Short mmCIF file of C-alpha atoms in Angstrom, two decimals:
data_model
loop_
_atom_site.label_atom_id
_atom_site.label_comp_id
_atom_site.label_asym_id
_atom_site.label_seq_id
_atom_site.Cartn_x
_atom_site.Cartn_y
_atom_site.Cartn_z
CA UNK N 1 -2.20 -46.56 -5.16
CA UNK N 2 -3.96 -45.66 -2.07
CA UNK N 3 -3.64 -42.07 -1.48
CA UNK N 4 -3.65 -40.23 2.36
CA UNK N 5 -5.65 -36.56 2.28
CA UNK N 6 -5.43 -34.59 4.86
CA UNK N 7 -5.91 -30.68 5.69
CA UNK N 8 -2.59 -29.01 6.86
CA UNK N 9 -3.41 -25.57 7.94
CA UNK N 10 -0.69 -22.89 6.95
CA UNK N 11 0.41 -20.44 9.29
CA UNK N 12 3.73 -17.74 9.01
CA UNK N 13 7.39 -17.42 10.25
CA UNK N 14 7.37 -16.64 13.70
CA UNK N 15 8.76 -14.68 15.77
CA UNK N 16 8.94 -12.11 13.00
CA UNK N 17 12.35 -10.80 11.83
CA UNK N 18 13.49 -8.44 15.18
CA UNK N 19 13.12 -5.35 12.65
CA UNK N 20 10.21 -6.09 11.74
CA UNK N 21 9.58 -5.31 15.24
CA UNK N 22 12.39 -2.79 16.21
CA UNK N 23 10.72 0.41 15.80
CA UNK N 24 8.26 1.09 19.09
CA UNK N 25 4.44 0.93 19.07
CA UNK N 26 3.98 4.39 20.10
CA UNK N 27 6.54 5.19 17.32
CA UNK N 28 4.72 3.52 14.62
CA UNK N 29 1.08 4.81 15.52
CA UNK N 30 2.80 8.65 15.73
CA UNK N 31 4.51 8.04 12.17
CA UNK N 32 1.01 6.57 10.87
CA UNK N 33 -1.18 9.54 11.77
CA UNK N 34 1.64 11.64 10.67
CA UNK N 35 1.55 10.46 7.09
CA UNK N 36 -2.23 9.75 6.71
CA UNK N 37 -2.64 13.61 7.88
CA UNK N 38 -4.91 12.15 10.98
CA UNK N 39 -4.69 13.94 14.48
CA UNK N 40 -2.81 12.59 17.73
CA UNK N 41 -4.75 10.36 19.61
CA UNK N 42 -7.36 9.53 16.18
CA UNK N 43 -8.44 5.70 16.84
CA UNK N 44 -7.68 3.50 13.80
CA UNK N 45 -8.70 0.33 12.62
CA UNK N 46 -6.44 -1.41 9.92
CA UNK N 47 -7.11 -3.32 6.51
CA UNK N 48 -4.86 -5.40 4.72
CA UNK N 49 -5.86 -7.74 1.78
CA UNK N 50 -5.27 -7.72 -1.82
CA UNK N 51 -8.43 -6.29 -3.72
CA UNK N 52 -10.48 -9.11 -4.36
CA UNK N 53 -14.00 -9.34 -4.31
CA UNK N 54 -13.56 -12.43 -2.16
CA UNK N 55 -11.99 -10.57 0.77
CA UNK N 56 -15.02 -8.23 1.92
CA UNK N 57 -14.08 -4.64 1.75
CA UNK N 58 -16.95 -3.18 0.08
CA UNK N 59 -18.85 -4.96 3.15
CA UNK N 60 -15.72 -3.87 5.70
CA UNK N 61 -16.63 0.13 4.46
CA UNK N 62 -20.30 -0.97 5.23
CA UNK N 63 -19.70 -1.60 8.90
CA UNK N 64 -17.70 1.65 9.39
CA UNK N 65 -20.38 3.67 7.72
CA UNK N 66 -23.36 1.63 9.88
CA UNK N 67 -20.60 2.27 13.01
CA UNK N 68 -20.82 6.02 12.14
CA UNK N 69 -24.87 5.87 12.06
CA UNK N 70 -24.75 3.88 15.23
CA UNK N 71 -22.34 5.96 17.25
CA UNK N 72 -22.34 9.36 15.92
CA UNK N 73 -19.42 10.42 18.50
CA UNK N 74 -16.91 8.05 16.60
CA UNK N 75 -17.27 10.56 13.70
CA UNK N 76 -14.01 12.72 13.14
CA UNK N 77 -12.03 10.45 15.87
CA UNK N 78 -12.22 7.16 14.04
CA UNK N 79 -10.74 6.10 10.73
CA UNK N 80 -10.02 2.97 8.55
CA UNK N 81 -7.50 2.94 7.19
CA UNK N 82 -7.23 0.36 4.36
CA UNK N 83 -4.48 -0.85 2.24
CA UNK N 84 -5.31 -2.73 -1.00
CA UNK N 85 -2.49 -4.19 -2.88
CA UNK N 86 -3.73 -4.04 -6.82
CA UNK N 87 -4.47 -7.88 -8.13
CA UNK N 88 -5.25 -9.17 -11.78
CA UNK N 89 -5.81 -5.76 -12.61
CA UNK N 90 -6.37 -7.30 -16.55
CA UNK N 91 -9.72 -8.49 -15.91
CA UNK N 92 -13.11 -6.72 -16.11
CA UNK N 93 -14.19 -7.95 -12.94
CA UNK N 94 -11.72 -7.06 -10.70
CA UNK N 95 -11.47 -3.36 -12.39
CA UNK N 96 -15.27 -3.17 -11.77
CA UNK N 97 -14.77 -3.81 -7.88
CA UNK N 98 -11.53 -1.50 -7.54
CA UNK N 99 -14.38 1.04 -9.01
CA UNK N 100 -16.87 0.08 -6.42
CA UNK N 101 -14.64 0.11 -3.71
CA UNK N 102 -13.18 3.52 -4.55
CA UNK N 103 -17.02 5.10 -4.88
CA UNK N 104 -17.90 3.88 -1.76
CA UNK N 105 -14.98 4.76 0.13
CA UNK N 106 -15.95 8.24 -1.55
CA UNK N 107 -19.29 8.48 -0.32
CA UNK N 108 -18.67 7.46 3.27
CA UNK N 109 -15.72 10.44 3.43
CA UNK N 110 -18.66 12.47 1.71
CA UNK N 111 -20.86 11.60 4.24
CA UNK N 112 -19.11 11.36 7.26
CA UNK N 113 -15.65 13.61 6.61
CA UNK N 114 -17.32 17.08 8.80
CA UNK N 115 -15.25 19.65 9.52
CA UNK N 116 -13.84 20.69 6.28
CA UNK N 117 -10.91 19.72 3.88
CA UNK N 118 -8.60 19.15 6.82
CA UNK N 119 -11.22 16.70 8.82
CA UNK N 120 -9.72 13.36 9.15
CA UNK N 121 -11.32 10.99 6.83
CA UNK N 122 -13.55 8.19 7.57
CA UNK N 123 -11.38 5.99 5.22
CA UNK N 124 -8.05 5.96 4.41
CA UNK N 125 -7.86 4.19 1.20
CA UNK N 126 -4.39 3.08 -0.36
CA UNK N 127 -4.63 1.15 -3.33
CA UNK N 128 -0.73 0.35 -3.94
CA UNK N 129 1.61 -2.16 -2.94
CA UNK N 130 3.20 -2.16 0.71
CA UNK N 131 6.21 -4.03 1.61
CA UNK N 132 6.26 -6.72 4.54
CA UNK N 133 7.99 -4.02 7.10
CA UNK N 134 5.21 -0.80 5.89
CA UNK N 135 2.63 -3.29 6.45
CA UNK N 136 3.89 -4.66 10.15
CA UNK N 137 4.36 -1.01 11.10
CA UNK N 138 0.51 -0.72 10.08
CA UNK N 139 -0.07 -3.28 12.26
CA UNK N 140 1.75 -2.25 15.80
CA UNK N 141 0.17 1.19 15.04
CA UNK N 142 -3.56 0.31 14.65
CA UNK N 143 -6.20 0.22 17.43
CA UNK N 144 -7.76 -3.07 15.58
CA UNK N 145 -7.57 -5.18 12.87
CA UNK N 146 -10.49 -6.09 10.55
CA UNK N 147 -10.29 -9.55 8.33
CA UNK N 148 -13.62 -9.51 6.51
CA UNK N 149 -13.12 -12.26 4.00
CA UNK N 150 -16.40 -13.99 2.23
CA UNK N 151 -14.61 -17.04 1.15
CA UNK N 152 -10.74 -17.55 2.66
CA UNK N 153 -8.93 -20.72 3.07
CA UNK N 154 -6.80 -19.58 5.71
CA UNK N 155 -5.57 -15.94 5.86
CA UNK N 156 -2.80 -15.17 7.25
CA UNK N 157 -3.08 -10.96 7.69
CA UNK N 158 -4.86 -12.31 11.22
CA UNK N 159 -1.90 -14.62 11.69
CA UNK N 160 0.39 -11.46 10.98
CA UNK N 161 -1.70 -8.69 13.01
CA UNK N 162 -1.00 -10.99 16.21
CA UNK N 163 2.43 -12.16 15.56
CA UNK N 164 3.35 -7.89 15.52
CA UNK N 165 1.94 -6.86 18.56
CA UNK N 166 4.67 -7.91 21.47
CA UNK N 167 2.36 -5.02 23.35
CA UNK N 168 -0.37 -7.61 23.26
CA UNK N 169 -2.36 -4.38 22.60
CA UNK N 170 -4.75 -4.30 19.65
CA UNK N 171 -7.69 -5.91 18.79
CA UNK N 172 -8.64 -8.81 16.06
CA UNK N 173 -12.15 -8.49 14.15
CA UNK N 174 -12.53 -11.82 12.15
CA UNK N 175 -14.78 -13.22 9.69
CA UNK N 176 -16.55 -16.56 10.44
CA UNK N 177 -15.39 -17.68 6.65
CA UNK N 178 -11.48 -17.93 7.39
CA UNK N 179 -9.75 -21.01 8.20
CA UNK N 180 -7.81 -18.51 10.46
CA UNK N 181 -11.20 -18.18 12.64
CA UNK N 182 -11.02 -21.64 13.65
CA UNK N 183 -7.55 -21.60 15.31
CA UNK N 184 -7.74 -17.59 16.50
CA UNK N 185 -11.53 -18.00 18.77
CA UNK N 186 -10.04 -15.18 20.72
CA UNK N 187 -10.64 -12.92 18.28
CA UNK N 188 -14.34 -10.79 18.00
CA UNK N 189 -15.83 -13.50 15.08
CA UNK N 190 -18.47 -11.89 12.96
CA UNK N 191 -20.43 -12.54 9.94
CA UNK N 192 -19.16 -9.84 7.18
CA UNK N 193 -22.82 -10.26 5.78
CA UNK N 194 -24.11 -8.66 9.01
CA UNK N 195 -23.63 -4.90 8.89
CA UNK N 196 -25.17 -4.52 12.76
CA UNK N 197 -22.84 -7.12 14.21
CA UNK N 198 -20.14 -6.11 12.41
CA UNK N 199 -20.56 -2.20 13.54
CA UNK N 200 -21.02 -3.59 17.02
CA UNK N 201 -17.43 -5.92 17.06
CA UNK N 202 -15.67 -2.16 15.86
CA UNK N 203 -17.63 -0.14 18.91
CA UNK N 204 -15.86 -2.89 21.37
CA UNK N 205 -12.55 -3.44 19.59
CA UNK N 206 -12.29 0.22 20.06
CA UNK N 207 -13.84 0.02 23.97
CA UNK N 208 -12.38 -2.91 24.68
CA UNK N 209 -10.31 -2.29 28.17
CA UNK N 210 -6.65 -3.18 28.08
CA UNK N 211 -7.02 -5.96 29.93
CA UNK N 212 -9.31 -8.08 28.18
CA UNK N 213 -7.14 -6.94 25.11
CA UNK N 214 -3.46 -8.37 26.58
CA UNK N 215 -5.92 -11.89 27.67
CA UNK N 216 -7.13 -12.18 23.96
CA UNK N 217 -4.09 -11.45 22.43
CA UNK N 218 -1.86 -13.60 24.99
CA UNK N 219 -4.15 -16.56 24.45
#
């Protein structure tokens, strides 16, 4: 029998559930800082991905430490914060990377956390499972979202950053190797391999004038 093949990109419900939405920006990004012990007015850029080598964190921590040696006066007023829902947890590989990730995000706080045990650190690392509405309150709090995927066929936490903001605040960093980067070209599109570029795209997400971010995000 002939057989048709064809590529059918997926994408998510929208326009989200209205609570996923009810409770204010402003609201959210107060109630973030709040329980990540971070000051008023700290920038944040968020993470969201299940931890998998395939999905770039280890090279996402990279760009904020290269950020950091790049432009010194984001240190203490800039954090990632990154949420990494545990995945196949069984197999040697993926306990080895959980290990990795963990020891870097430890050396970067190290490195970069001044001003003593109550500095904010460079990297918020939560390695447990978030439900849909924790994770869309992430989103309408964050400054910017960074997808740095090596190998996705789609992903959809872009799809999801841009369906929460009804601000049309925030900004979108996305890697090159999403099927998401194809059908988002407003977003900054960077090569996760590339440490400069991708400490550049974080500098302007988080300079980025409101304007340019309410075109992007409306487009």
């Amino acid at each position: 029998k002939s057989t048709a093949v064809r590529r059918y990109p997926i994408s998510i419900s929208w326009p989200p559930e209205a609570e996923m939405l009810a409770k204010p920006v402003e609201q959210c990004a107060a109630d973030l800082r709040q329980l990540n012990s971070l000051p008023a007015g700290h920038r944040i850029c968020i993470g969201v991905d299940r931890l998998d080598y395939t999905k770039g964190i280890l090279e996402r921590f990279r760009a904020v430490e290269r950020l950091f040696e790049l432009n010194p006066e984001w240190v203490g007023k800039f954090s990632l914060v990154q949420i990494a829902a545990p995945t196949r947890s069984s197999i040697d590989e993926y306990q080895s990377h959980e290990a990795q990730v963990r020891a870097l995000a430890t050396r970067i706080n190290e490195r970069f956390g001044h001003g003593g045990r109550d500095a904010p650190p460079p990297i918020v690392l939560k390695v447990e499972h978030h439900d849909a509405h924790e994770v869309y309150e992430y989103y309408r709090a964050a400054d910017c979202c960074f997808v740095s995927s090596l190998h996705d066929g789609m992903n959809l936490v872009a799809k999801e950053f841009v369906a929460a903001r009804d601000d049309e605040r925030g900004v979108l960093i996305l890697s090159q190797f999403t099927g998401a980067a194809r059908e988002l070209p407003e977003a900054l599109i960077v090569n996760p391999y590339d440490t400069d570029q991708c400490a550049a795209a974080l500098h302007l997400a988080l300079t980025m004038p409101r304007g340019e971010q309410r075109d992007r995000m409306r487009l």
